[in-house]
PDB file of C-alpha atoms in Angstrom:
ATOM      1  CA  UNK A 972     126.772 133.344  90.151  1.00 67.00           C
ATOM      2  CA  UNK A 973     127.579 130.905  92.963  1.00 79.00           C
ATOM      3  CA  UNK A 974     130.347 129.152  91.073  1.00 78.00           C
ATOM      4  CA  UNK A 975     132.760 127.811  92.164  1.00 83.00           C
ATOM      5  CA  UNK A 976     131.136 127.594  95.621  1.00 90.00           C
ATOM      6  CA  UNK A 977     128.114 125.553  94.466  1.00 92.00           C
ATOM      7  CA  UNK A 978     128.956 121.848  94.086  1.00 94.00           C
ATOM      8  CA  UNK A 979     125.565 120.084  93.659  1.00 95.00           C
ATOM      9  CA  UNK A 980     121.829 120.512  94.247  1.00 96.00           C
ATOM     10  CA  UNK A 981     119.540 117.749  95.557  1.00 98.00           C
ATOM     11  CA  UNK A 982     115.733 117.693  95.619  1.00 98.00           C
ATOM     12  CA  UNK A 983     114.686 116.719  99.162  1.00 97.00           C
ATOM     13  CA  UNK A 984     111.548 116.915 101.270  1.00 95.00           C
ATOM     14  CA  UNK A 985     108.134 115.413 100.632  1.00 96.00           C
ATOM     15  CA  UNK A 986     107.891 116.643  97.033  1.00 96.00           C
ATOM     16  CA  UNK A 987     110.956 114.518  96.220  1.00 97.00           C
ATOM     17  CA  UNK A 988     109.113 111.282  97.074  1.00 97.00           C
ATOM     18  CA  UNK A 989     106.681 110.267  94.315  1.00 96.00           C
ATOM     19  CA  UNK A 990     103.123 109.923  95.597  1.00 94.00           C
ATOM     20  CA  UNK A 991     103.805 111.350  99.062  1.00 96.00           C
ATOM     21  CA  UNK A 992     101.396 114.049 100.190  1.00 94.00           C
ATOM     22  CA  UNK A 993     103.149 117.406 100.334  1.00 94.00           C
ATOM     23  CA  UNK A 994     102.588 121.099 100.577  1.00 90.00           C
ATOM     24  CA  UNK A 995     103.256 122.815  97.225  1.00 93.00           C
ATOM     25  CA  UNK A 996     106.705 123.932  98.376  1.00 94.00           C
ATOM     26  CA  UNK A 997     109.881 122.568  96.819  1.00 96.00           C
ATOM     27  CA  UNK A 998     112.799 121.837  99.120  1.00 96.00           C
ATOM     28  CA  UNK A 999     116.236 121.903  97.562  1.00 97.00           C
ATOM     29  CA  UNK A1000     119.535 121.131  99.252  1.00 97.00           C
ATOM     30  CA  UNK A1001     122.367 122.964  97.506  1.00 96.00           C
ATOM     31  CA  UNK A1002     125.783 121.679  98.554  1.00 97.00           C
ATOM     32  CA  UNK A1003     128.652 124.119  98.674  1.00 95.00           C
ATOM     33  CA  UNK A1004     132.376 123.740  99.061  1.00 94.00           C
ATOM     34  CA  UNK A1005     132.426 125.887 102.185  1.00 91.00           C
ATOM     35  CA  UNK A1006     129.792 127.855 104.109  1.00 92.00           C
ATOM     36  CA  UNK A1007     132.315 130.615 104.747  1.00 91.00           C
ATOM     37  CA  UNK A1008     132.568 131.053 100.972  1.00 91.00           C
ATOM     38  CA  UNK A1009     128.759 131.045 100.613  1.00 91.00           C
ATOM     39  CA  UNK A1010     128.010 133.681 103.243  1.00 89.00           C
ATOM     40  CA  UNK A1011     129.497 136.590 101.245  1.00 90.00           C
ATOM     41  CA  UNK A1012     127.126 135.649  98.387  1.00 88.00           C
ATOM     42  CA  UNK A1013     124.078 136.685 100.402  1.00 89.00           C
ATOM     43  CA  UNK A1014     123.276 139.573  98.062  1.00 89.00           C
ATOM     44  CA  UNK A1015     123.406 137.329  94.999  1.00 88.00           C
ATOM     45  CA  UNK A1016     120.997 134.844  96.590  1.00 89.00           C
ATOM     46  CA  UNK A1017     118.648 137.628  97.693  1.00 92.00           C
ATOM     47  CA  UNK A1018     118.729 139.066  94.153  1.00 92.00           C
ATOM     48  CA  UNK A1019     117.147 135.796  93.005  1.00 90.00           C
ATOM     49  CA  UNK A1020     114.195 136.494  95.327  1.00 92.00           C
ATOM     50  CA  UNK A1021     115.273 134.407  98.313  1.00 94.00           C
ATOM     51  CA  UNK A1022     115.158 135.599 101.896  1.00 94.00           C
ATOM     52  CA  UNK A1023     118.209 134.836 104.016  1.00 93.00           C
ATOM     53  CA  UNK A1024     117.476 133.236 107.411  1.00 93.00           C
ATOM     54  CA  UNK A1025     120.827 131.820 108.591  1.00 88.00           C
ATOM     55  CA  UNK A1026     120.949 128.475 110.395  1.00 89.00           C
ATOM     56  CA  UNK A1027     117.454 128.558 111.960  1.00 87.00           C
ATOM     57  CA  UNK A1028     117.974 125.744 114.427  1.00 84.00           C
ATOM     58  CA  UNK A1029     120.206 123.441 112.355  1.00 88.00           C
ATOM     59  CA  UNK A1030     123.902 123.975 112.935  1.00 90.00           C
ATOM     60  CA  UNK A1031     125.797 124.005 109.652  1.00 93.00           C
ATOM     61  CA  UNK A1032     122.790 124.901 107.503  1.00 94.00           C
ATOM     62  CA  UNK A1033     122.063 128.144 105.684  1.00 94.00           C
ATOM     63  CA  UNK A1034     118.304 128.414 105.156  1.00 94.00           C
ATOM     64  CA  UNK A1035     116.653 130.543 102.477  1.00 95.00           C
ATOM     65  CA  UNK A1036     113.037 130.841 101.403  1.00 96.00           C
ATOM     66  CA  UNK A1037     111.231 132.242  98.417  1.00 96.00           C
ATOM     67  CA  UNK A1038     107.675 133.531  98.568  1.00 96.00           C
ATOM     68  CA  UNK A1039     105.610 134.575  95.565  1.00 94.00           C
ATOM     69  CA  UNK A1040     102.363 136.438  96.078  1.00 94.00           C
ATOM     70  CA  UNK A1041     102.592 135.911  99.828  1.00 92.00           C
ATOM     71  CA  UNK A1042     102.932 132.120  99.495  1.00 93.00           C
ATOM     72  CA  UNK A1043     106.042 130.065 100.204  1.00 93.00           C
ATOM     73  CA  UNK A1044     107.126 128.271  97.027  1.00 96.00           C
ATOM     74  CA  UNK A1045     110.708 127.195  97.715  1.00 97.00           C
ATOM     75  CA  UNK A1046     113.088 126.448 100.558  1.00 95.00           C
ATOM     76  CA  UNK A1047     116.831 126.127 100.109  1.00 96.00           C
ATOM     77  CA  UNK A1048     118.800 124.201 102.725  1.00 96.00           C
ATOM     78  CA  UNK A1049     122.464 124.960 101.975  1.00 96.00           C
ATOM     79  CA  UNK A1050     125.035 122.624 103.534  1.00 96.00           C
ATOM     80  CA  UNK A1051     128.763 122.198 103.063  1.00 96.00           C
ATOM     81  CA  UNK A1052     129.865 118.997 101.374  1.00 95.00           C
ATOM     82  CA  UNK A1053     130.468 116.333 104.009  1.00 93.00           C
ATOM     83  CA  UNK A1054     128.144 117.841 106.621  1.00 95.00           C
ATOM     84  CA  UNK A1055     126.219 115.087 108.486  1.00 92.00           C
ATOM     85  CA  UNK A1056     122.963 116.848 107.580  1.00 92.00           C
ATOM     86  CA  UNK A1057     123.538 115.966 103.934  1.00 96.00           C
ATOM     87  CA  UNK A1058     123.621 112.231 104.602  1.00 95.00           C
ATOM     88  CA  UNK A1059     120.601 112.484 106.903  1.00 94.00           C
ATOM     89  CA  UNK A1060     118.464 114.196 104.248  1.00 96.00           C
ATOM     90  CA  UNK A1061     119.537 111.929 101.382  1.00 97.00           C
ATOM     91  CA  UNK A1062     119.104 108.744 103.425  1.00 97.00           C
ATOM     92  CA  UNK A1063     115.592 109.707 104.561  1.00 98.00           C
ATOM     93  CA  UNK A1064     114.538 110.682 101.026  1.00 98.00           C
ATOM     94  CA  UNK A1065     115.953 107.547  99.413  1.00 98.00           C
ATOM     95  CA  UNK A1066     114.537 105.277 102.131  1.00 98.00           C
ATOM     96  CA  UNK A1067     111.032 106.644 101.565  1.00 98.00           C
ATOM     97  CA  UNK A1068     111.452 106.298  97.800  1.00 98.00           C
ATOM     98  CA  UNK A1069     112.536 102.659  98.158  1.00 97.00           C
ATOM     99  CA  UNK A1070     109.939 101.631 100.771  1.00 97.00           C
ATOM    100  CA  UNK A1071     106.380 102.466  99.717  1.00 97.00           C
ATOM    101  CA  UNK A1072     104.957 101.176 102.990  1.00 97.00           C
ATOM    102  CA  UNK A1073     107.161 103.505 105.038  1.00 98.00           C
ATOM    103  CA  UNK A1074     106.232 106.409 102.749  1.00 98.00           C
ATOM    104  CA  UNK A1075     102.538 105.585 103.282  1.00 97.00           C
ATOM    105  CA  UNK A1076     103.101 105.476 107.049  1.00 98.00           C
ATOM    106  CA  UNK A1077     104.791 108.877 106.825  1.00 98.00           C
ATOM    107  CA  UNK A1078     101.796 110.242 104.918  1.00 97.00           C
ATOM    108  CA  UNK A1079      99.536 108.971 107.714  1.00 97.00           C
ATOM    109  CA  UNK A1080     101.794 110.588 110.322  1.00 97.00           C
ATOM    110  CA  UNK A1081     101.728 113.872 108.439  1.00 96.00           C
ATOM    111  CA  UNK A1082      97.918 113.793 108.280  1.00 96.00           C
ATOM    112  CA  UNK A1083      97.710 112.976 111.993  1.00 97.00           C
ATOM    113  CA  UNK A1084     100.004 115.875 112.901  1.00 96.00           C
ATOM    114  CA  UNK A1085      98.134 118.230 110.562  1.00 95.00           C
ATOM    115  CA  UNK A1086      94.778 117.282 112.087  1.00 96.00           C
ATOM    116  CA  UNK A1087      96.086 117.848 115.609  1.00 96.00           C
ATOM    117  CA  UNK A1088      97.657 121.223 114.743  1.00 97.00           C
ATOM    118  CA  UNK A1089      95.835 122.809 111.807  1.00 93.00           C
ATOM    119  CA  UNK A1090      97.498 126.030 110.723  1.00 88.00           C
ATOM    120  CA  UNK A1091     100.368 125.775 113.221  1.00 92.00           C
ATOM    121  CA  UNK A1092     103.440 124.758 111.220  1.00 86.00           C
ATOM    122  CA  UNK A1093     105.765 124.656 114.215  1.00 90.00           C
ATOM    123  CA  UNK A1094     103.481 122.425 116.286  1.00 95.00           C
ATOM    124  CA  UNK A1095     102.886 120.252 113.219  1.00 94.00           C
ATOM    125  CA  UNK A1096     106.618 119.782 112.764  1.00 91.00           C
ATOM    126  CA  UNK A1097     107.189 119.060 116.439  1.00 95.00           C
ATOM    127  CA  UNK A1098     104.313 116.546 116.469  1.00 97.00           C
ATOM    128  CA  UNK A1099     105.804 114.370 113.726  1.00 96.00           C
ATOM    129  CA  UNK A1100     109.436 114.713 114.864  1.00 95.00           C
ATOM    130  CA  UNK A1101     109.549 111.545 116.987  1.00 97.00           C
ATOM    131  CA  UNK A1102     108.326 109.504 114.009  1.00 98.00           C
ATOM    132  CA  UNK A1103     110.893 111.150 111.738  1.00 97.00           C
ATOM    133  CA  UNK A1104     113.723 110.568 114.226  1.00 96.00           C
ATOM    134  CA  UNK A1105     112.884 106.855 114.494  1.00 97.00           C
ATOM    135  CA  UNK A1106     112.598 106.305 110.758  1.00 98.00           C
ATOM    136  CA  UNK A1107     115.612 108.482 110.033  1.00 97.00           C
ATOM    137  CA  UNK A1108     117.748 106.155 112.177  1.00 97.00           C
ATOM    138  CA  UNK A1109     116.456 103.186 110.163  1.00 97.00           C
ATOM    139  CA  UNK A1110     117.094 105.096 106.939  1.00 98.00           C
ATOM    140  CA  UNK A1111     120.663 105.944 107.871  1.00 97.00           C
ATOM    141  CA  UNK A1112     121.452 102.305 108.703  1.00 97.00           C
ATOM    142  CA  UNK A1113     119.862 101.192 105.404  1.00 97.00           C
ATOM    143  CA  UNK A1114     121.683 103.882 103.409  1.00 96.00           C
ATOM    144  CA  UNK A1115     125.082 102.993 104.886  1.00 94.00           C
ATOM    145  CA  UNK A1116     124.557  99.296 104.120  1.00 95.00           C
ATOM    146  CA  UNK A1117     123.974 100.223 100.476  1.00 91.00           C
ATOM    147  CA  UNK A1118     127.132 102.314 100.167  1.00 75.00           C
TER     148      UNK A1118
END
C-alpha cells in the first residue's frame, strides 16, 4: 500500500526499551523516501484505522494515531530518510537500551512527572522535557562515536 514510499519501520518510545515503564501504546517510526510522496497516501493510512494529525509541533514529522475502544494503542511518527529527527529518536532509544542506569533514571523521571501532573499528558511531557533534552544530547554524542 505505501510501497515504494515506505523504506523502513523502527520501534521507538518507552516500549522499545526492555524493562522501562511505559504506557501500553506502541510508538513506531516509519521512514519514507519523501514526505511529499507520503501525504497523498492519507486515505490509505486512514483506511488502516489511523487518524492523520500532520506535524503536531515537530517540523518534518507526520503524526498518526490509532485508538481502539476509545484508548490510544499506537502512534506513528513518519519521517523522511535523513531527517535529523530520525537520528535523535534512534540515538535516544539505543542509549537507553545500552545503559540500564540511564534507563532507570528515565523511569524515575517519568514517575516524578506523572506524580506532579496526573492525567495531564501535555504537562507530563513538558515536565520531563529538560531531562530528555540533556540525555538526548549525551545519546547523540554516544551514537555518533559508535558509527
